[in-house]
Tab-separated table of C-alpha atoms and ligand atoms in Angstrom:
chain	number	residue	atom	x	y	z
A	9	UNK	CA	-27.517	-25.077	18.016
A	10	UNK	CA	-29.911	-23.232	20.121
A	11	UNK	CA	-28.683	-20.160	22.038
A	12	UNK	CA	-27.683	-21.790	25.939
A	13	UNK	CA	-29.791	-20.217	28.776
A	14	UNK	CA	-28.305	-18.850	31.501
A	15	UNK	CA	-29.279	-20.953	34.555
A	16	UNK	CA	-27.312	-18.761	37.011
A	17	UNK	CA	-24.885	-22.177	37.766
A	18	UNK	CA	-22.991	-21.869	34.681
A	19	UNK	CA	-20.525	-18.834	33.533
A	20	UNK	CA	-21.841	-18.137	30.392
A	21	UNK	CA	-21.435	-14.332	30.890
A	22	UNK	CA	-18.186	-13.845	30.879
A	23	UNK	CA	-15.887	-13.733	27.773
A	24	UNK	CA	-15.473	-16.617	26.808
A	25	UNK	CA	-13.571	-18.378	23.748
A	26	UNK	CA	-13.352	-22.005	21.730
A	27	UNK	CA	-16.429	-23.545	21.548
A	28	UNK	CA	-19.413	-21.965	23.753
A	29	UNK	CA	-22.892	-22.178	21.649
A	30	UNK	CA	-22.472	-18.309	22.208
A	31	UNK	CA	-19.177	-18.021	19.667
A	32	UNK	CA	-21.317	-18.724	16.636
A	33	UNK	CA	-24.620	-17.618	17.393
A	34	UNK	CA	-23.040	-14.153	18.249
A	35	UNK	CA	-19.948	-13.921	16.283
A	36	UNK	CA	-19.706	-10.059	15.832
A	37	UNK	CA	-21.160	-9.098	18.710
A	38	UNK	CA	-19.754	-11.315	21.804
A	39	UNK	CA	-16.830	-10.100	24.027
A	40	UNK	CA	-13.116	-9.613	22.342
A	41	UNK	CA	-10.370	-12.024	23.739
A	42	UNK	CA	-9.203	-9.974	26.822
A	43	UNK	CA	-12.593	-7.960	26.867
A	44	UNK	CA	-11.340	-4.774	25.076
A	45	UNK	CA	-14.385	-2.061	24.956
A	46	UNK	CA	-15.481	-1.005	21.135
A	47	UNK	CA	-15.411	2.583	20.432
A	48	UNK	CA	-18.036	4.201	17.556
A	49	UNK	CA	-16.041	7.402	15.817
A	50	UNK	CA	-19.215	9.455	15.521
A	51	UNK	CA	-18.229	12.838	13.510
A	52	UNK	CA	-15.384	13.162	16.451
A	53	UNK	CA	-17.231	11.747	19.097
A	54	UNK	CA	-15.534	8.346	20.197
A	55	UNK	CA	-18.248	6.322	21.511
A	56	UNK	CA	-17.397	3.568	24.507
A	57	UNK	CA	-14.146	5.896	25.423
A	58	UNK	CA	-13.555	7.203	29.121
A	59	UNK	CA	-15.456	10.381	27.740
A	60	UNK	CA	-19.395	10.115	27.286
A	61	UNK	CA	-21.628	10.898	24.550
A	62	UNK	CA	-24.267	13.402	25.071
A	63	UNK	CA	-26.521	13.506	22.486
A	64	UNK	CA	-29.539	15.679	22.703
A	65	UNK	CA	-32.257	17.981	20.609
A	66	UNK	CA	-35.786	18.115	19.577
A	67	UNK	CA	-37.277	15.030	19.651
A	68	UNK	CA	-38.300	15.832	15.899
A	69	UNK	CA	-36.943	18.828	13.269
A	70	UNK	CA	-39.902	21.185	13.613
A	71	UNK	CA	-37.943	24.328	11.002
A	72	UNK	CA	-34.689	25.656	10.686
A	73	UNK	CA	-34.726	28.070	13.193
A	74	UNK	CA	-36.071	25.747	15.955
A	75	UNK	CA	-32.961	23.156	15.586
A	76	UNK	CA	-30.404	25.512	14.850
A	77	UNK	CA	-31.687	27.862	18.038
A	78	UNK	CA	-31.285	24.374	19.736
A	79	UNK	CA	-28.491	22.830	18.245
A	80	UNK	CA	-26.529	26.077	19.784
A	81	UNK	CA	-28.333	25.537	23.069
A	82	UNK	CA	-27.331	21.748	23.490
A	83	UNK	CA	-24.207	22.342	22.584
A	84	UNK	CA	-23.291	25.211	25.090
A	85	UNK	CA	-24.914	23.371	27.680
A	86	UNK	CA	-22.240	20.366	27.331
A	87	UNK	CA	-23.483	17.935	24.476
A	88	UNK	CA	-21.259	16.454	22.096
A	89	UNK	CA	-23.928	15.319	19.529
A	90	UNK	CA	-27.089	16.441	18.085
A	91	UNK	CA	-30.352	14.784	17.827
A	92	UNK	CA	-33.514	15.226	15.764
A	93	UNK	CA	-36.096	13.157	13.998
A	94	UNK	CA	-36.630	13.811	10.623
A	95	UNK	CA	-38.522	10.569	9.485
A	96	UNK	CA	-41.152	10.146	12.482
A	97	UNK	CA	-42.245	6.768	13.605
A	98	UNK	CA	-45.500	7.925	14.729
A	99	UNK	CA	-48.319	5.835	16.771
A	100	UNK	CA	-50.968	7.295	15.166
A	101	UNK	CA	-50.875	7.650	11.160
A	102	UNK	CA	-52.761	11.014	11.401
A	103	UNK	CA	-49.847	12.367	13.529
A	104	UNK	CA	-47.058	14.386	12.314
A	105	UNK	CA	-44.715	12.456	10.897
A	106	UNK	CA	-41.223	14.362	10.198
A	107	UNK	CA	-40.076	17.048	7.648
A	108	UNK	CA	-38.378	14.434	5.551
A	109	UNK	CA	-35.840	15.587	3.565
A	110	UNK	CA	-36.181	19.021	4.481
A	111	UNK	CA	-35.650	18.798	7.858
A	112	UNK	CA	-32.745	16.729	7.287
A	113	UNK	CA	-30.894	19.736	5.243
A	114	UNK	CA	-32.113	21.783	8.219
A	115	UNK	CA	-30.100	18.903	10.574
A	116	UNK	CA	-26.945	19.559	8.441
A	117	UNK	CA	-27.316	23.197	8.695
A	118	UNK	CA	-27.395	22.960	12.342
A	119	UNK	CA	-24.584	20.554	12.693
A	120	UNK	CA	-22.038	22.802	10.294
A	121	UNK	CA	-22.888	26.047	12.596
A	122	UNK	CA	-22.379	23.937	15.467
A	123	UNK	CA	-19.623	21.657	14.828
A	124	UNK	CA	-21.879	18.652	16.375
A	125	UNK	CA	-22.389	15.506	14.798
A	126	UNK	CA	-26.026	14.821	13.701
A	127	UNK	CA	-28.077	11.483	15.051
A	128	UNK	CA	-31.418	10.873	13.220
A	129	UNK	CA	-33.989	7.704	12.679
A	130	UNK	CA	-33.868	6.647	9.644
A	131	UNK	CA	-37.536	4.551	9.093
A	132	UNK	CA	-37.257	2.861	5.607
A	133	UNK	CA	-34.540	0.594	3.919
A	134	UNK	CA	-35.539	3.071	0.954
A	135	UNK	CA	-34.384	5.588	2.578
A	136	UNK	CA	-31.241	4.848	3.971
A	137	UNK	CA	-28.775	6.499	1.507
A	138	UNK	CA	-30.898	9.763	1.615
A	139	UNK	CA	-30.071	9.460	5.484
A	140	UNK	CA	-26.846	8.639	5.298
A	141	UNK	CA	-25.925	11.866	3.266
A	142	UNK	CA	-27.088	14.293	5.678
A	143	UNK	CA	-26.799	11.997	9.010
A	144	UNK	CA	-23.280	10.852	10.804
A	145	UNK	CA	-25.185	8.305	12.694
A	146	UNK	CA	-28.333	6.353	11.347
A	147	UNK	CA	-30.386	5.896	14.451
A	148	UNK	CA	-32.867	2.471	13.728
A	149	UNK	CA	-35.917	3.178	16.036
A	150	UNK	CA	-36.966	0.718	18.765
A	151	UNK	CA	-40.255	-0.195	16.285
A	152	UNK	CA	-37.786	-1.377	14.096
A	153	UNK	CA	-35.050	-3.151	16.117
A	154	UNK	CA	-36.368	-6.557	14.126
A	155	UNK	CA	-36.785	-4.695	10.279
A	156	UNK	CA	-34.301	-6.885	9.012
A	157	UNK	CA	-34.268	-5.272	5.314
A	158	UNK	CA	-33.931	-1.845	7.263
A	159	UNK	CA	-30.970	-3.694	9.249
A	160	UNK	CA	-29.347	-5.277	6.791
A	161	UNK	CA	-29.408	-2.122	4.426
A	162	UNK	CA	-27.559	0.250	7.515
A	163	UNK	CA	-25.163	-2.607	7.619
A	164	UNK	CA	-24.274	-2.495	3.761
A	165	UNK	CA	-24.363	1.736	4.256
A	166	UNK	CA	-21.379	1.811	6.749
A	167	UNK	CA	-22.176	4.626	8.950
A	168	UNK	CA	-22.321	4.766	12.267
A	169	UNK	CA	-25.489	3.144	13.750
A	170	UNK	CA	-27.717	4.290	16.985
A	171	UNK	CA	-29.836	0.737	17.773
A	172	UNK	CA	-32.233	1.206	20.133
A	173	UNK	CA	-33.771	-2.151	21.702
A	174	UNK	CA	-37.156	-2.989	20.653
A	175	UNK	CA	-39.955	-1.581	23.103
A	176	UNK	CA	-40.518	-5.787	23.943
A	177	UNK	CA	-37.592	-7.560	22.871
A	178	UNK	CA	-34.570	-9.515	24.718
A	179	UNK	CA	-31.217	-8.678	25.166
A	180	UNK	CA	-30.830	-11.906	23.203
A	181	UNK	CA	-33.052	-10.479	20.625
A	182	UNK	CA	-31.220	-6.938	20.925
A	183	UNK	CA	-28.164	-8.534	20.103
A	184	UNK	CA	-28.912	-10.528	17.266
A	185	UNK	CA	-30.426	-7.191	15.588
A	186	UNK	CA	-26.467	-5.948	16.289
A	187	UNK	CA	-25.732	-9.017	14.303
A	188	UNK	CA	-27.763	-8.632	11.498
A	189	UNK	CA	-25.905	-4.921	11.171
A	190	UNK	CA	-22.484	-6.223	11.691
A	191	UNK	CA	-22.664	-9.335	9.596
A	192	UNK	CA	-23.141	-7.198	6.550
A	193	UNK	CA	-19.653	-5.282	7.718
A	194	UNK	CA	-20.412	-2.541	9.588
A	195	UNK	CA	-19.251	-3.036	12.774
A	196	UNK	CA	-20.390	0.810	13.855
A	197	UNK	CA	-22.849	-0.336	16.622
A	198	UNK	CA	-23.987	1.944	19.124
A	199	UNK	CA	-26.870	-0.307	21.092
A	200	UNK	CA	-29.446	2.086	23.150
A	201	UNK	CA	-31.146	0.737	26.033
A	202	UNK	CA	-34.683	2.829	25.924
A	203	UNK	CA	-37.405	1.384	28.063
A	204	UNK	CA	-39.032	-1.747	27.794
A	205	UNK	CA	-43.416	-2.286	28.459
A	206	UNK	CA	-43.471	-3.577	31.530
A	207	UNK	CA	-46.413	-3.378	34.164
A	208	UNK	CA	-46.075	0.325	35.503
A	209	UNK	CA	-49.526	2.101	33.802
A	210	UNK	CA	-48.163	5.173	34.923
A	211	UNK	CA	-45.059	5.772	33.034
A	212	UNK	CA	-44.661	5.250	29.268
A	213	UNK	CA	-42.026	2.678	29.612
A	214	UNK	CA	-39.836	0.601	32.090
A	215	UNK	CA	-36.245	1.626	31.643
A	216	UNK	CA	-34.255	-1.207	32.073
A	217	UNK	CA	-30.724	0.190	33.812
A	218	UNK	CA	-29.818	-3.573	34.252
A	219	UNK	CA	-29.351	-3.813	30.593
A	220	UNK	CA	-26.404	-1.573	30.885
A	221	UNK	CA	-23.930	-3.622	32.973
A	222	UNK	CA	-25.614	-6.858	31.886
A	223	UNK	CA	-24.982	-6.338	28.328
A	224	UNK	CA	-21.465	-5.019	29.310
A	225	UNK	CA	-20.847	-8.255	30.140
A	226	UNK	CA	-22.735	-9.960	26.600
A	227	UNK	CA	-20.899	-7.529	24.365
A	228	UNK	CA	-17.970	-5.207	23.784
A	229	UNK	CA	-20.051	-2.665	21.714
A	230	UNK	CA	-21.166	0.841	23.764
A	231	UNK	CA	-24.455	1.083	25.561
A	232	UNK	CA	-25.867	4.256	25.769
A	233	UNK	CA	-29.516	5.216	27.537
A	234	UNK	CA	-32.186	7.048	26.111
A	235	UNK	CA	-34.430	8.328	29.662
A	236	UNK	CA	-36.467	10.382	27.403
A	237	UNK	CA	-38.484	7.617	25.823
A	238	UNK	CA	-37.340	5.363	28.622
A	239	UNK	CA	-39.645	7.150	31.339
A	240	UNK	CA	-41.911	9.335	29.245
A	241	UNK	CA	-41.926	12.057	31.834
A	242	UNK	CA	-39.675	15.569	31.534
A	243	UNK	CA	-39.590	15.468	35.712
A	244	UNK	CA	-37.659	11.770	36.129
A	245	UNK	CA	-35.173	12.220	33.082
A	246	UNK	CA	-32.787	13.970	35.359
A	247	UNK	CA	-32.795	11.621	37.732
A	248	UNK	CA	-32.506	8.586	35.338
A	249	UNK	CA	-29.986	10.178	33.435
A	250	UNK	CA	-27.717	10.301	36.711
A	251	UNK	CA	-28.578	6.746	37.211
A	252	UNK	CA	-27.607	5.792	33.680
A	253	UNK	CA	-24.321	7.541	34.280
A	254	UNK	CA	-23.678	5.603	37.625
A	255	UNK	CA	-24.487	2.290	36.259
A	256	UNK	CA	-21.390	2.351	33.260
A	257	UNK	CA	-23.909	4.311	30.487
A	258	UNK	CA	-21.176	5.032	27.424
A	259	UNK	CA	-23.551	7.994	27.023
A	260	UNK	CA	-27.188	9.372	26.442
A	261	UNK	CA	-29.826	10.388	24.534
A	262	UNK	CA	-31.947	13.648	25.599
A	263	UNK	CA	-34.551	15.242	24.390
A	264	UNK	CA	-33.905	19.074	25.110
A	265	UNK	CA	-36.175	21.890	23.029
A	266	UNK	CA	-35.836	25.448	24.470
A	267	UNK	CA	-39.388	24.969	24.920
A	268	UNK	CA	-40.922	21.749	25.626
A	269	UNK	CA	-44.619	22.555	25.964
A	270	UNK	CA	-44.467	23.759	22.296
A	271	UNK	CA	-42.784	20.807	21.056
A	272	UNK	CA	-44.591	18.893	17.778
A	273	UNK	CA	-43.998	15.435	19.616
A	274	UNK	CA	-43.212	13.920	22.819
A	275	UNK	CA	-43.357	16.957	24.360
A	276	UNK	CA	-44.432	15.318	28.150
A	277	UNK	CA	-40.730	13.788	27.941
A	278	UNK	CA	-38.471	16.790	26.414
A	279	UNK	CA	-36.807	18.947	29.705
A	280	UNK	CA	-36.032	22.193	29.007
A	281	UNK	CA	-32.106	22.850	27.055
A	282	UNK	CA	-31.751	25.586	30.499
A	283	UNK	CA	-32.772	21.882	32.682
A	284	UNK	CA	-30.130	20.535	30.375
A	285	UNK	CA	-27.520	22.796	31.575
A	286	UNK	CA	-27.715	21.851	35.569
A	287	UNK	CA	-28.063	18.229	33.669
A	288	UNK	CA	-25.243	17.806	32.385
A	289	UNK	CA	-22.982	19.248	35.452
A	290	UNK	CA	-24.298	17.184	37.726
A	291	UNK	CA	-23.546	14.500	35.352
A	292	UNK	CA	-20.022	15.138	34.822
A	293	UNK	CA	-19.445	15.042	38.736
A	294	UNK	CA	-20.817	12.205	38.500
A	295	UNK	CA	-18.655	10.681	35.212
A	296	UNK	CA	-15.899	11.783	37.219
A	297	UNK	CA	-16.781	9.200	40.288
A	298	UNK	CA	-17.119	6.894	38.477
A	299	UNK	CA	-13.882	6.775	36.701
A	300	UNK	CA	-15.495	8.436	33.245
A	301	UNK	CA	-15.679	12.227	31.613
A	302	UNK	CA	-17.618	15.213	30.585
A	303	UNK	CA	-16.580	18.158	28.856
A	304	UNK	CA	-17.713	20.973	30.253
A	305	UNK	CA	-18.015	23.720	27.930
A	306	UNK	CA	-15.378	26.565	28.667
A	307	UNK	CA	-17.158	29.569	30.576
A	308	UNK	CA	-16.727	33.011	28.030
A	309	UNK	CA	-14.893	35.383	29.773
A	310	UNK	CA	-16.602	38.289	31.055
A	311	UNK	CA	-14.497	40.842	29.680
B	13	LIG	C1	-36.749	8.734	18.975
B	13	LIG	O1	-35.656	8.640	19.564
B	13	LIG	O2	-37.076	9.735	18.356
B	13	LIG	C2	-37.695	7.602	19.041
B	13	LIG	C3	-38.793	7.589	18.292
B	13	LIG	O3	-37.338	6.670	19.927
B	13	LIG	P1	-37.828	5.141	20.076
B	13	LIG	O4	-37.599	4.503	18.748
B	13	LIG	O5	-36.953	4.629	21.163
B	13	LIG	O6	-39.278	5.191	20.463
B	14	LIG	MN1	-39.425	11.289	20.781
């Protein structure tokens, strides 16, 4: 049966049990009897709890001293995980497209000095186990929210998965992708709301906050936000950030580099990991007023 519309009359939103066309269309992914929230155990990091995820680095590896110097730098500012692309899914083919494999060892080396979990893209269903031995979260990139080999091979892999929603698709759409992951038995589903193309020229994408509480609503899995990609612009990341925190975010994705004008990719988007800092306290006030939690990292004592 065809997935029911929403005409705005009829509750189809909220949980609901028996026999709504929603209960077999989205088995894995629809609300739990009594609406209990999902978390994702991500190396530690319990995804969907009271506390949030902060997940930020380089938007890609660039060498071993750049994402260690930043893995250190995220993680005193306040984040809990560590990003970096290895595998780049680049516009142009003539663009730089990842370290590979190398940068992933470079990931790992990061993440044992550190103690923070590692989230990267992993681009190819060939590649997936390579991934997976290095990564503690498989991020699937928003070009390939609807690569249903690539889906369907994170699935069978178990790890933890980062899905970000395709740069055009529908929260119906987003959700099925969940599906395809979860119907192979991984029910590890971290969904990523990152921007959508909508009609403002100006900004790389439309970040779609609405997603957040509306999918709250669709699904118990967490919803993180990505304002990085979401905006395309270093100067309004902040500020979307402390949106994406008001509006019931289970966390973010940032990218930070301790200096963004030097950065191999994206580098318009990445703030600073000292911008991070004031970030991420202004964030956790407020977390806090809204009934969730940072960690602040302890202050070393002076003497
Ligand atoms: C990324 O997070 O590095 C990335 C490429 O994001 P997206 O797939 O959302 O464009
Ligand atoms: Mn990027």
């Amino acid at each position: 049966m065809a997935a029911q519309r929403n005409t705005g009359t009829e509750q189809t939103l909220t949980p609901t049990a028996g026999h709504s066309p929603r209960s077999s269309t989205y088995l894995f992914t629809k609300p739990s009897q009594g609406n209990c929230r999902t978390t994702v155990d991500v190396a530690g990091v319990k995804v969907g709890s009271k506390g949030l995820a902060i997940i930020a680095g380089p938007c890609s590896v660039e060498s071993a001293g750049q994402i260690m110097r930043i893995a250190r730098e995220v993680k005193a500012a306040g984040a809990n995980l560590l990003r970096g692309g290895a595998f780049k899914p680049r516009t142009s083919p003539y663009n730089f497209q990842g370290l590979g494999e190398e940068g992933l060892k470079y990931l790992r080396e990061a993440a044992e000095e550190t103690g923070l979990g590692v989230v990267t893209e992993v681009l190819d269903p060939r590649h997936v186990e390579l991934v997976a031995r290095y990564a503690d979260c498989l991020q699937i990139g928003s070009r390939n929210m609807q690569n249903y080999p690539l889906l369907r091979e994170v699935g069978k892999s178990g790890r933890p998965v980062l899905l970000k929603r395709g740069l055009a698709a529908t929260y119906d759409e987003f959700l099925l992708a969940a599906e395809y992951i979860m119907a192979e038995g991984n029910t590890n589903v971290i969904l990523c709301e990152r921007g959508i193309r909508g009609l403002t020229n100006e900004l790389r994408f439309t970040l779609d906050l609405s997603a957040v509480p509306y999918l709250k609503e669709r699904t118990h899995l967490p919803i993180i936000v990505d304002p990085s990609h979401g905006t395309g612009n270093a100067r309004l990341v902040p500020a979307m950030s402390r949106a994406a925190v008001a509006c019931g975010a289970d966390g973010l994705i940032i990218e930070a580099h301790y200096s963004p004008a030097d950065s191999v990719s994206d580098a318009n988007q990445t703030i600073s990991t000292d911008q991070l800092v004031t970030l991420i306290k202004e964030l956790a006030q407020i977390a806090k007023a809204v009934g969730r939690k940072i960690q602040l990292p302890q202050i070393a004592n002076s003497d």
